[in-house]
XYZ file of C-alpha atoms in Angstrom:
708
model
C 15.272 16.805 2.177
C 14.467 14.328 4.934
C 15.990 15.487 8.210
C 16.611 13.715 11.492
C 15.642 16.032 14.327
C 15.635 15.792 18.096
C 17.738 12.646 17.831
C 18.659 11.005 21.079
C 19.514 7.353 21.345
C 19.718 5.992 24.851
C 21.746 2.811 24.573
C 21.389 1.045 27.897
C 23.001 -2.275 27.162
C 22.117 -4.809 29.802
C 24.325 -7.827 29.217
C 22.566 -10.976 30.341
C 24.293 -14.290 29.716
C 21.365 -16.720 29.816
C 21.719 -20.470 30.096
C 18.206 -21.919 29.756
C 19.326 -25.240 31.206
C 19.828 -23.389 34.491
C 17.326 -20.510 34.174
C 14.004 -21.133 32.448
C 12.701 -17.590 33.000
C 11.773 -15.754 29.805
C 13.735 -12.803 28.562
C 11.444 -9.770 28.361
C 11.210 -6.361 26.748
C 8.414 -3.836 27.165
C 7.219 -0.874 25.136
C 8.292 2.626 26.280
C 4.967 3.184 28.104
C 4.940 -0.366 29.419
C 1.637 -1.528 27.896
C 3.105 -4.106 25.488
C 5.455 -6.866 26.574
C 7.417 -9.419 24.535
C 8.703 -12.590 26.190
C 11.265 -14.912 24.562
C 12.632 -18.325 25.478
C 13.494 -21.742 24.107
C 11.588 -24.922 24.914
C 13.040 -28.070 26.476
C 13.732 -29.280 22.925
C 15.516 -26.019 22.156
C 12.746 -24.541 20.003
C 12.801 -20.713 19.965
C 9.463 -19.116 20.827
C 7.988 -15.793 21.829
C 4.815 -14.447 23.456
C 3.165 -11.008 23.431
C 1.003 -9.406 26.112
C -1.049 -6.213 26.152
C -1.639 -4.827 29.656
C -0.700 -8.219 31.115
C -3.191 -10.061 28.891
C -1.587 -12.593 26.541
C -2.582 -11.818 22.956
C 0.016 -13.996 21.206
C 0.690 -17.217 23.074
C 3.662 -19.546 22.676
C 4.662 -19.108 19.012
C 7.579 -21.026 17.585
C 10.152 -19.698 15.130
C 12.371 -21.379 12.566
C 13.440 -22.171 8.998
C 13.808 -25.048 6.600
C 16.679 -25.064 4.122
C 17.674 -26.875 0.972
C 20.760 -29.051 1.582
C 21.027 -28.082 5.258
C 19.285 -29.167 8.475
C 16.339 -27.072 9.613
C 16.541 -24.292 12.171
C 13.812 -25.628 14.456
C 15.273 -27.044 17.695
C 18.425 -27.759 19.696
C 19.029 -24.047 20.342
C 20.348 -22.436 23.470
C 20.435 -18.756 24.324
C 24.042 -17.561 24.441
C 23.428 -13.865 24.950
C 20.778 -11.157 25.071
C 20.955 -7.392 25.069
C 18.334 -4.723 25.585
C 18.516 -1.128 24.455
C 16.281 1.891 23.977
C 16.041 4.295 21.072
C 14.126 7.530 20.557
C 14.271 9.911 17.607
C 12.010 12.176 15.608
C 12.485 12.075 11.852
C 10.738 14.021 9.141
C 8.810 12.825 6.105
C 9.664 14.719 2.895
C 6.008 14.129 1.970
C 3.373 12.170 3.802
C 0.499 12.045 6.256
C 2.506 14.154 8.696
C 5.864 15.887 8.970
C 7.283 14.642 12.268
C 7.408 10.926 13.052
C 8.418 9.693 16.506
C 10.475 6.498 16.368
C 10.620 5.285 19.981
C 11.139 1.653 20.930
C 12.865 -0.740 23.273
C 14.932 -3.447 21.618
C 15.701 -7.008 22.620
C 18.499 -8.736 20.682
C 18.981 -12.460 21.272
C 21.831 -14.730 20.184
C 21.125 -18.433 19.731
C 23.449 -21.365 19.074
C 22.682 -24.977 18.277
C 23.664 -27.724 20.743
C 25.211 -29.665 17.876
C 28.647 -30.207 16.425
C 28.170 -27.450 13.849
C 27.016 -24.935 16.520
C 25.130 -22.908 13.917
C 24.036 -19.476 15.035
C 20.785 -17.543 14.691
C 19.989 -14.083 16.039
C 16.572 -12.532 16.667
C 15.854 -8.846 17.159
C 12.595 -7.554 18.650
C 11.611 -3.876 18.616
C 8.770 -3.113 20.999
C 6.819 0.091 20.344
C 3.785 1.580 22.031
C 1.827 0.756 18.849
C 3.085 -2.785 18.290
C 6.110 -4.946 17.709
C 8.456 -5.899 14.915
C 10.940 -8.756 14.911
C 13.286 -10.262 12.377
C 15.819 -13.040 11.961
C 19.529 -12.452 11.428
C 21.705 -15.271 10.159
C 25.402 -14.359 10.487
C 28.161 -15.617 8.251
C 29.513 -18.738 9.944
C 31.379 -21.989 9.450
C 28.218 -24.074 9.841
C 26.733 -22.649 6.622
C 27.893 -22.122 3.084
C 28.020 -18.470 2.041
C 24.779 -18.915 0.092
C 21.702 -20.360 1.729
C 18.475 -21.574 0.143
C 15.349 -21.148 2.259
C 12.534 -23.556 1.449
C 10.203 -22.419 4.253
C 10.028 -19.908 7.063
C 8.086 -20.989 10.137
C 7.042 -17.867 12.012
C 3.977 -18.483 14.125
C 1.361 -16.138 15.554
C -0.577 -18.285 18.041
C -3.673 -16.297 18.929
C -5.723 -16.553 22.100
C -9.131 -15.565 20.741
C -11.322 -16.294 17.752
C -10.979 -12.748 16.442
C -13.296 -11.009 14.022
C -10.984 -10.941 11.003
C -10.861 -8.778 7.871
C -8.932 -10.640 5.207
C -8.184 -11.316 1.574
C -6.875 -14.698 0.382
C -3.152 -15.454 0.351
C -2.853 -15.041 -3.411
C 0.740 -15.247 -4.659
C -0.065 -13.172 -7.747
C -2.528 -10.380 -6.945
C -4.136 -8.484 -4.063
C -7.229 -7.409 -6.000
C -9.772 -9.319 -3.936
C -12.730 -8.093 -1.944
C -12.232 -8.245 1.802
C -14.046 -10.900 3.769
C -15.266 -10.473 7.337
C -15.370 -13.728 9.315
C -14.223 -15.271 12.544
C -10.598 -16.408 12.393
C -11.891 -19.980 12.683
C -14.084 -19.494 9.601
C -11.457 -18.310 7.109
C -11.710 -20.230 3.834
C -9.355 -18.741 1.255
C -9.564 -21.635 -1.183
C -13.071 -20.634 -2.294
C -11.394 -17.803 -4.253
C -8.842 -19.960 -6.060
C -10.513 -19.430 -9.464
C -11.673 -15.810 -9.481
C -13.356 -14.833 -12.739
C -12.673 -11.084 -12.364
C -8.893 -11.425 -12.083
C -6.348 -11.664 -14.883
C -4.120 -13.828 -12.738
C -4.493 -15.559 -9.407
C -2.750 -18.345 -7.500
C -3.934 -19.382 -4.044
C -2.107 -22.571 -3.011
C -3.594 -23.096 0.471
C -5.838 -21.677 3.177
C -3.858 -18.512 3.806
C -4.360 -14.755 3.940
C -2.384 -11.855 2.602
C -1.215 -9.016 4.800
C -2.084 -6.614 6.289
C -4.756 -8.745 7.947
C -6.668 -6.970 10.702
C -8.495 -8.452 13.685
C -10.827 -7.096 16.351
C -11.253 -8.781 19.742
C -14.231 -8.966 22.054
C -12.683 -6.393 24.420
C -11.824 -3.935 21.623
C -8.227 -5.033 21.128
C -7.196 -4.419 17.512
C -4.370 -6.349 15.853
C -2.952 -6.095 12.341
C -0.300 -8.501 11.033
C 2.069 -7.467 8.236
C 5.746 -7.092 7.383
C 8.202 -4.223 7.011
C 11.301 -3.616 4.882
C 10.663 -6.362 2.314
C 14.017 -6.470 0.518
C 15.630 -9.400 -1.351
C 13.097 -11.847 0.061
C 9.714 -13.284 -0.844
C 6.447 -11.737 0.254
C 4.791 -13.381 3.242
C 1.310 -14.866 3.376
C -0.074 -16.351 6.585
C -1.377 -19.916 6.673
C -4.460 -20.232 8.846
C -5.015 -23.099 11.267
C -8.721 -22.515 11.882
C -8.930 -25.182 14.605
C -6.055 -23.948 16.763
C -6.373 -20.217 15.871
C -2.815 -20.128 14.636
C -1.194 -18.174 11.809
C 2.097 -19.264 10.286
C 4.225 -17.616 7.628
C 4.233 -19.075 4.158
C 6.595 -17.160 1.918
C 5.862 -17.039 -1.804
C 7.719 -19.490 -4.001
C 8.436 -20.088 -7.673
C 7.704 -22.870 -10.137
C 11.269 -22.554 -11.423
C 13.165 -23.449 -8.239
C 12.970 -25.905 -5.340
C 13.546 -23.124 -2.828
C 11.758 -19.840 -2.069
C 14.580 -17.487 -1.096
C 18.254 -17.406 -1.987
C 20.502 -15.189 0.120
C 24.180 -14.582 0.783
C 25.297 -14.537 4.413
C 25.143 -12.502 6.547
C 21.420 -11.842 5.982
C 18.381 -10.406 7.680
C 14.734 -11.103 6.925
C 12.010 -8.496 6.632
C 10.442 -7.467 9.935
C 7.409 -9.491 11.002
C 5.006 -6.974 12.470
C 1.982 -6.790 14.747
C 0.274 -3.427 15.108
C -1.530 -3.385 18.448
C -4.194 -0.878 19.418
C -7.073 -0.494 21.836
C -9.328 1.048 19.185
C -9.575 1.283 15.404
C -8.357 4.900 14.913
C -5.047 4.066 16.628
C -4.290 1.515 13.895
C -4.350 4.220 11.198
C -2.271 6.588 13.330
C 0.412 3.920 13.872
C 3.746 4.531 12.155
C 5.215 1.145 13.052
C 5.702 0.017 9.443
C 7.676 3.057 8.238
C 9.639 3.255 11.498
C 11.006 -0.261 10.966
C 12.610 0.829 7.682
C 15.996 2.450 7.235
C 16.284 6.251 6.885
C 16.208 8.053 3.537
C 18.999 6.904 1.213
C 18.181 9.362 -1.586
C 18.705 12.681 0.180
C 16.972 15.657 -1.411
C 13.935 14.630 -3.467
C 12.411 18.072 -3.818
C 12.094 17.312 -7.539
C 8.994 15.255 -6.648
C 5.939 17.386 -5.902
C 2.790 15.798 -4.408
C -0.083 16.581 -6.748
C -3.591 15.921 -7.916
C -3.873 14.661 -11.467
C -6.391 13.853 -14.175
C -5.907 11.522 -17.082
C -6.864 9.322 -19.976
C -7.819 6.326 -17.849
C -11.424 6.142 -16.654
C -12.770 6.697 -20.161
C -10.911 3.556 -21.229
C -12.443 1.477 -18.455
C -15.875 2.792 -19.450
C -15.245 1.894 -23.085
C -15.432 5.468 -24.363
C -11.908 5.123 -25.744
C -9.224 2.472 -26.002
C -5.611 2.020 -24.944
C -4.627 0.575 -28.308
C -4.415 2.449 -31.587
C -6.653 -0.098 -33.271
C -4.215 -1.010 -36.004
C -2.373 -4.282 -36.445
C -1.080 -3.702 -39.965
C 2.145 -2.057 -41.064
C 2.994 1.231 -39.365
C 3.290 2.928 -42.757
C -0.510 2.988 -42.967
C -0.924 4.932 -39.692
C -2.030 8.560 -39.604
C 0.232 11.520 -39.047
C 1.312 12.588 -35.563
C -1.336 14.470 -33.654
C -4.269 13.313 -35.776
C -6.689 11.305 -33.642
C -7.264 7.784 -34.878
C -10.411 5.762 -34.294
C -11.229 5.245 -30.629
C -7.682 5.773 -29.367
C -7.768 7.813 -26.132
C -4.160 8.970 -25.857
C -4.185 11.378 -28.781
C -2.766 14.877 -28.683
C -6.102 16.659 -28.879
C -7.693 14.664 -26.080
C -4.699 15.024 -23.768
C -4.650 18.782 -24.337
C -8.281 18.834 -23.229
C -7.272 17.258 -19.915
C -4.380 19.715 -19.615
C -6.709 22.674 -20.094
C -9.128 21.346 -17.502
C -6.353 20.616 -15.000
C -4.817 24.072 -15.403
C -8.163 25.703 -14.615
C -8.802 23.592 -11.529
C -5.603 23.551 -9.442
C -4.636 20.092 -10.673
C -0.945 19.605 -11.310
C -0.677 16.617 -13.619
C -2.190 14.556 -16.428
C -1.659 10.812 -16.729
C -1.501 9.500 -20.297
C -2.100 5.758 -20.677
C -2.004 4.049 -24.056
C 0.451 6.520 -25.577
C 3.114 4.033 -26.706
C 3.062 1.251 -29.274
C 2.278 -2.324 -28.314
C -1.206 -2.229 -26.818
C -2.685 -4.422 -29.564
C -0.691 -7.372 -28.207
C -0.313 -6.669 -24.514
C -2.522 -9.131 -22.629
C -3.682 -12.677 -23.227
C -0.671 -13.443 -25.431
C 2.135 -15.807 -24.475
C 4.682 -13.917 -26.614
C 4.465 -10.592 -24.771
C 8.214 -10.104 -24.392
C 9.343 -7.174 -26.514
C 5.842 -5.850 -27.244
C 6.293 -2.459 -25.542
C 9.331 -0.277 -26.105
C 8.391 2.613 -23.736
C 9.708 5.325 -26.060
C 7.756 5.109 -29.335
C 4.422 6.980 -29.315
C 1.472 6.118 -31.504
C 1.271 8.429 -34.534
C -1.652 10.426 -33.116
C 0.260 11.322 -29.933
C 2.842 14.092 -30.250
C 4.709 13.705 -26.983
C 6.925 16.758 -27.486
C 3.937 18.992 -28.213
C 1.954 17.626 -25.272
C 4.838 18.267 -22.869
C 5.373 21.753 -24.287
C 1.690 22.576 -23.984
C 1.540 21.233 -20.445
C 4.533 23.308 -19.405
C 2.904 26.401 -20.889
C -0.186 25.702 -18.762
C 1.728 24.723 -15.615
C 0.691 21.063 -15.824
C 3.073 18.086 -15.656
C 2.675 14.986 -17.801
C 2.691 11.716 -15.860
C 4.331 8.889 -17.779
C 2.834 5.405 -18.039
C 4.788 2.157 -18.386
C 2.559 -0.897 -18.734
C 4.881 -3.896 -18.845
C 2.194 -6.582 -19.369
C 4.269 -8.426 -16.727
C 7.079 -8.964 -19.272
C 9.728 -8.026 -16.766
C 12.870 -8.742 -18.769
C 11.717 -6.436 -21.560
C 11.138 -3.642 -19.063
C 14.395 -4.187 -17.198
C 16.410 -4.016 -20.426
C 14.731 -0.786 -21.512
C 14.527 1.103 -18.216
C 17.541 3.310 -18.881
C 16.138 4.332 -22.253
C 12.637 4.822 -20.850
C 13.755 6.889 -17.855
C 16.131 8.905 -20.043
C 13.148 9.899 -22.195
C 11.378 11.071 -19.068
C 14.400 13.058 -17.982
C 14.574 14.660 -21.426
C 11.013 15.919 -21.022
C 11.386 16.772 -17.322
C 8.833 14.161 -16.267
C 9.188 13.059 -12.648
C 6.359 10.543 -12.077
C 5.585 7.251 -13.808
C 2.736 4.853 -13.227
C 3.966 1.303 -13.818
C 1.741 -1.698 -14.496
C 2.213 -5.479 -14.378
C -1.060 -6.939 -15.647
C -0.951 -10.639 -16.467
C 1.113 -13.676 -15.564
C 4.738 -12.858 -14.898
C 7.268 -13.523 -17.616
C 9.549 -15.433 -17.166
C 6.960 -18.156 -16.714
C 6.788 -19.748 -13.312
C 7.392 -16.560 -11.326
C 4.751 -14.872 -9.184
C 4.167 -11.186 -8.524
C 4.983 -11.614 -4.834
C 8.033 -13.896 -4.987
C 11.686 -12.951 -4.468
C 12.310 -12.490 -8.194
C 9.604 -9.834 -8.457
C 10.343 -8.224 -5.084
C 13.839 -7.565 -6.396
C 12.492 -6.347 -9.738
C 10.133 -3.845 -8.092
C 12.804 -2.592 -5.686
C 15.512 -2.385 -8.349
C 13.128 -0.370 -10.539
C 12.623 2.145 -7.723
C 16.372 2.493 -7.223
C 17.038 2.824 -10.966
C 14.285 5.425 -11.324
C 15.773 7.510 -8.522
C 18.967 8.001 -10.522
C 16.823 9.729 -13.190
C 14.788 11.712 -10.626
C 11.719 9.589 -11.327
C 9.096 8.594 -8.738
C 7.170 5.314 -9.035
C 3.432 4.766 -8.640
C 3.202 0.993 -9.073
C 0.117 -0.956 -10.084
C -0.093 -4.740 -9.785
C 2.709 -4.181 -7.254
C 4.346 -5.952 -4.388
C 2.730 -4.885 -1.120
C 3.864 -1.677 0.572
C 6.161 -2.391 3.539
C 7.355 1.087 4.516
C 10.214 1.369 2.023
C 8.940 4.843 1.155
C 11.026 5.993 4.127
C 14.227 4.581 2.632
C 13.370 5.335 -1.001
C 10.936 8.272 -0.935
C 10.557 8.094 -4.715
C 8.300 5.076 -4.155
C 5.303 7.322 -3.770
C 2.149 5.251 -4.133
C 0.781 1.985 -5.430
C -2.360 0.031 -6.102
C -2.255 -3.371 -4.386
C -5.987 -3.650 -3.737
C -9.248 -3.924 -5.585
C -9.451 -0.419 -6.997
C -11.979 1.924 -8.536
C -11.767 0.312 -11.977
C -13.646 -2.773 -10.745
C -16.710 -0.564 -10.451
C -16.561 -0.010 -14.219
C -16.623 -3.623 -15.373
C -16.634 -6.283 -12.633
C -19.302 -8.924 -13.166
C -20.011 -9.051 -9.415
C -21.298 -5.464 -9.414
C -18.134 -3.723 -8.274
C -16.845 -2.795 -4.838
C -19.612 -2.878 -2.196
C -20.112 0.090 0.168
C -18.222 -1.679 2.964
C -15.063 -2.026 0.854
C -13.335 1.256 1.658
C -14.283 1.335 5.369
C -12.394 -1.974 5.509
C -9.502 -0.817 3.292
C -8.791 2.138 5.603
C -7.962 -0.317 8.422
C -6.232 -3.001 6.349
C -4.461 -2.175 3.087
C -3.948 1.497 4.035
C -1.947 0.480 7.119
C 0.853 -0.614 4.777
C 1.187 2.665 2.857
C -0.273 5.097 0.280
C -3.003 3.933 -2.101
C -3.576 5.160 -5.655
C -7.312 4.459 -5.513
C -8.359 7.063 -8.137
C -11.400 8.669 -6.450
C -13.655 11.486 -7.627
C -16.237 9.787 -9.852
C -19.220 12.131 -10.254
C -21.170 10.209 -12.909
C -21.942 7.405 -10.471
C -24.277 5.325 -12.657
C -22.651 5.917 -16.107
C -25.571 4.141 -17.811
C -24.619 5.643 -21.164
C -21.508 3.431 -21.069
C -22.315 0.458 -18.831
C -25.862 -0.322 -17.696
C -24.871 -3.189 -15.409
C -22.159 -1.389 -13.450
C -21.847 1.645 -11.208
C -19.791 3.165 -8.397
C -21.376 1.966 -5.158
C -21.027 5.187 -3.150
C -22.605 8.620 -3.073
C -20.892 11.558 -4.722
C -20.187 13.018 -1.263
C -18.223 9.897 -0.363
C -16.192 10.238 -3.554
C -15.116 13.661 -2.287
C -14.392 12.384 1.225
C -11.996 9.765 -0.197
C -9.459 12.493 -1.028
C -8.909 12.813 2.701
C -9.657 9.307 3.959
C -7.573 7.266 1.481
C -4.048 8.689 1.612
C -1.750 9.152 -1.370
C 0.647 11.969 -2.333
C -0.738 11.656 -5.868
C -4.532 11.789 -6.041
C -6.435 11.365 -9.268
C -9.542 13.295 -10.241
C -10.551 10.206 -12.147
C -13.798 11.088 -13.911
C -14.267 12.517 -17.387
C -13.804 16.230 -17.956
C -17.415 16.686 -19.060
C -18.739 15.194 -15.818
C -16.728 17.647 -13.735
C -17.707 20.600 -15.876
C -21.366 19.672 -15.379
C -20.904 19.698 -11.571
C -18.855 22.798 -10.674
C -20.024 22.995 -7.044
C -18.701 19.616 -5.827
C -15.696 20.077 -8.126
C -14.674 22.980 -5.891
C -13.666 20.541 -3.150
C -11.308 18.720 -5.517
C -9.828 22.081 -6.537
C -9.253 23.025 -2.890
C -8.218 19.777 -1.205
C -4.560 19.249 -0.338
C -2.366 16.226 -0.990
C 0.564 16.792 1.389
C -0.039 16.939 5.108
C 1.423 18.555 8.206
C -0.474 16.254 10.556
C -3.340 13.762 10.567
C -6.082 13.128 13.136
C -8.279 10.030 13.013
C -11.416 11.274 14.760
C -13.454 8.084 14.887
C -13.928 4.748 13.201
C -14.775 1.075 13.370
C -13.217 -1.444 11.002
C -15.558 -2.139 8.104
C -18.181 0.345 9.269
C -17.035 3.964 9.124
C -14.076 6.290 9.600
C -13.516 10.046 9.888
C -10.096 11.603 9.255
C -8.912 15.229 9.354
C -5.627 16.359 7.819
C -3.800 19.690 8.011
C -2.225 20.847 4.764
C 1.451 21.709 4.810
C 2.321 25.390 4.361
C -1.268 26.735 4.360
C -2.474 25.451 7.735
C -5.859 24.681 6.150
C -7.620 21.493 7.227
C -9.677 18.980 5.266
C -11.996 16.355 6.716
C -13.383 13.193 5.182
C -15.903 10.784 6.650
C -17.260 7.622 5.002
C -19.644 4.837 5.961
C -20.640 1.417 4.691
C -24.161 0.486 3.569
C -25.580 1.801 6.849
C -26.617 5.413 7.478
C -24.896 7.010 10.481
C -24.779 10.143 12.584
C -21.335 10.993 13.927
C -20.505 13.923 16.174
C -17.231 15.620 15.305
C -15.339 18.043 17.503
C -12.952 20.536 15.922
C -10.748 20.756 19.016
C -7.732 19.964 16.820
C -7.891 23.442 15.257
C -5.549 26.272 16.157
C -6.337 28.367 19.244
C -7.801 31.802 18.566
C -8.292 31.171 14.841
C -11.579 31.256 12.929
C -12.080 29.086 9.874
C -14.497 29.046 6.955
C -15.916 25.531 6.664
C -17.533 24.380 3.429
C -19.422 21.149 4.022
C -20.136 18.749 1.145
C -22.636 16.259 2.538
C -25.163 13.694 1.461
C -28.531 15.189 0.542
C -31.556 14.153 2.600
C -32.550 11.501 0.042
C -29.032 10.331 -0.817
C -28.355 6.602 -1.123
C -25.432 4.808 -2.777
C -27.772 2.989 -5.176
C -31.135 4.751 -5.230
C -29.934 8.368 -5.319
C -26.123 8.587 -5.291
C -25.734 12.098 -6.735
C -27.897 13.843 -4.129
C -25.464 16.269 -2.477
C -25.924 19.330 -0.297
C -23.336 22.064 0.273
C -23.328 24.581 3.094
C -20.863 27.006 4.652
C -20.287 28.174 8.206
C -17.643 29.727 10.412
C -16.080 27.403 12.968
C -13.302 27.410 15.547
C -11.654 25.107 18.055
C -14.777 24.977 20.227
C -17.131 23.975 17.416
C -18.898 20.639 17.107
C -21.147 19.342 14.332
C -23.079 16.146 13.655
C -22.302 14.432 10.376
C -25.262 12.675 8.792
C -24.001 10.016 6.422
C -26.377 8.308 4.006
C -26.044 4.589 3.215
C -22.780 4.277 1.271
C -22.308 7.981 1.845
C -19.883 10.477 3.255
C -19.016 14.038 4.136
C -16.112 16.188 2.963
C -15.254 19.501 4.627
C -12.741 22.144 3.589
C -11.656 24.208 6.591
C -9.885 27.387 5.497
C -8.253 29.956 7.736
C -10.014 33.325 7.801
């Protein structure tokens, strides 16, 4: 159960009645340590704006704020400040699962009340929370006589006016999918429209030169910024339009083809938090907890029914073409084979799943994911009439769900459910109670959901308000059945795992599967050293690591995983998720028992996390302490360049010796030329120990550090 500990809120309300016509000085708030400062004011025309400084250096210059509405004048000028209040807050709360147990939530708040200098005197409030690791701010529109109870937002104009042409790591502002490779350019060189027709994506819509968030930037003096949002509820996802000439970002919230507005809300309302994570080096970005801290506390209470776990599954073999999701039959069901008898190339049959269960039970792996188990896969993608295709309760005849669950229970292995919706949202919404009830019947607590394809109803986008509400409502519905959600083709993570800790992981990036079939050759070696400082800042990633058969020429001669096998091991530590897949085929693990040992040993739930080094897009080294055991695990990865990195183990416990097993790139290892060259050695270490990690191109190191 999530607990609030060491709670002390110091509410020092400083009432300041500000009349900007008499006093043009900005209202300010600083972070607890004083390094970050936010300044707020209104212009001579009454336009609200803010500025941000780091150690007295302006990093966000005059940035205006406002809205446009349907059937109402815009919120853009004629405002005066009627009141401002500052307060401080400091608590330590606990994650029920996560990268660490204790999270410090310490900020200074600035709340500002605005009123128009017009007859209607409409009101707008802004709240800024200033942390030592960044800022968050949001709009609050109170219920008032100047507005109808329902408002229709056509645009939000939140600016981030930057003072430097930052090195920027970005993906295009696609309204439908995040599965793009990251680009590294100057801010002034961003060109998102070149990706408007991406041949590797099932759906994509990029309406303008914009980027999705998190978008991370690195300045000439080492300042690191990452722009995102927190607590995305009943609103549209935010992309950021890029003004390459003036180095300005401005919010562009996702719309719909079915309406002439982007967001509909009932007053009073608040927007999601607009966030800037601010750090003086790359590791501090990963250690930041700004995004989760800006979300409300746990609303579910005790979720001990969810257990973080490693899992295997019938998944990678389908991407390789060894087996299929569909049963391979389009004729009448009366011609299908009896339950449990494997049919054709169908992967989710009883015999095959039992093989994964046996393997998992032998190797300290707690779950098996079964994709393609239910009827409908023959008609799931590329068809306009996808509504009603899946029913989420009827298995194919060769999959005996009751027997598989019974067998898994006997072996101590849970079955992970799979709900592919083919983006037919109304079908899924109508059947969720039935689908989750089936899971409850079989004591299943985790489901992987999928939304491949264009959203039905037509005209909606994956990242618009309609789908944001669908994703969030699904999480809330699932919680009533003690079901946790691992969403693929999701809305971005915005820290709601704090409020609804059954939202455990998600995709939301270009994942491992692209290595199996993408025509561009798959994810390049720089991909994950970028992801660690971009997508991972928003929340857990179900990346599905652990591929040992790197080249898989027997299945696909033109594709491969573009890392070494040592890096695949390191990803279990570097890329965080409370559910981590051992994604490769059983036979490939059984042929490589020595590196498999790391997957058997590595934890998934952490007491604390230390980011030991890193540069965005180049390399990163992370160490995590496992809850309950006190054992540590370390992962280090690099891009296409070989590196030597010295690591100190000064984070270890005083007076304690540890047995370290090091899984490292062999002397001839190379992500393309020799990816399976791996060396394993053991040594005894303690708090005073230091070692030099030698990472091959596209390589990595994984270390298990066990108490003696």
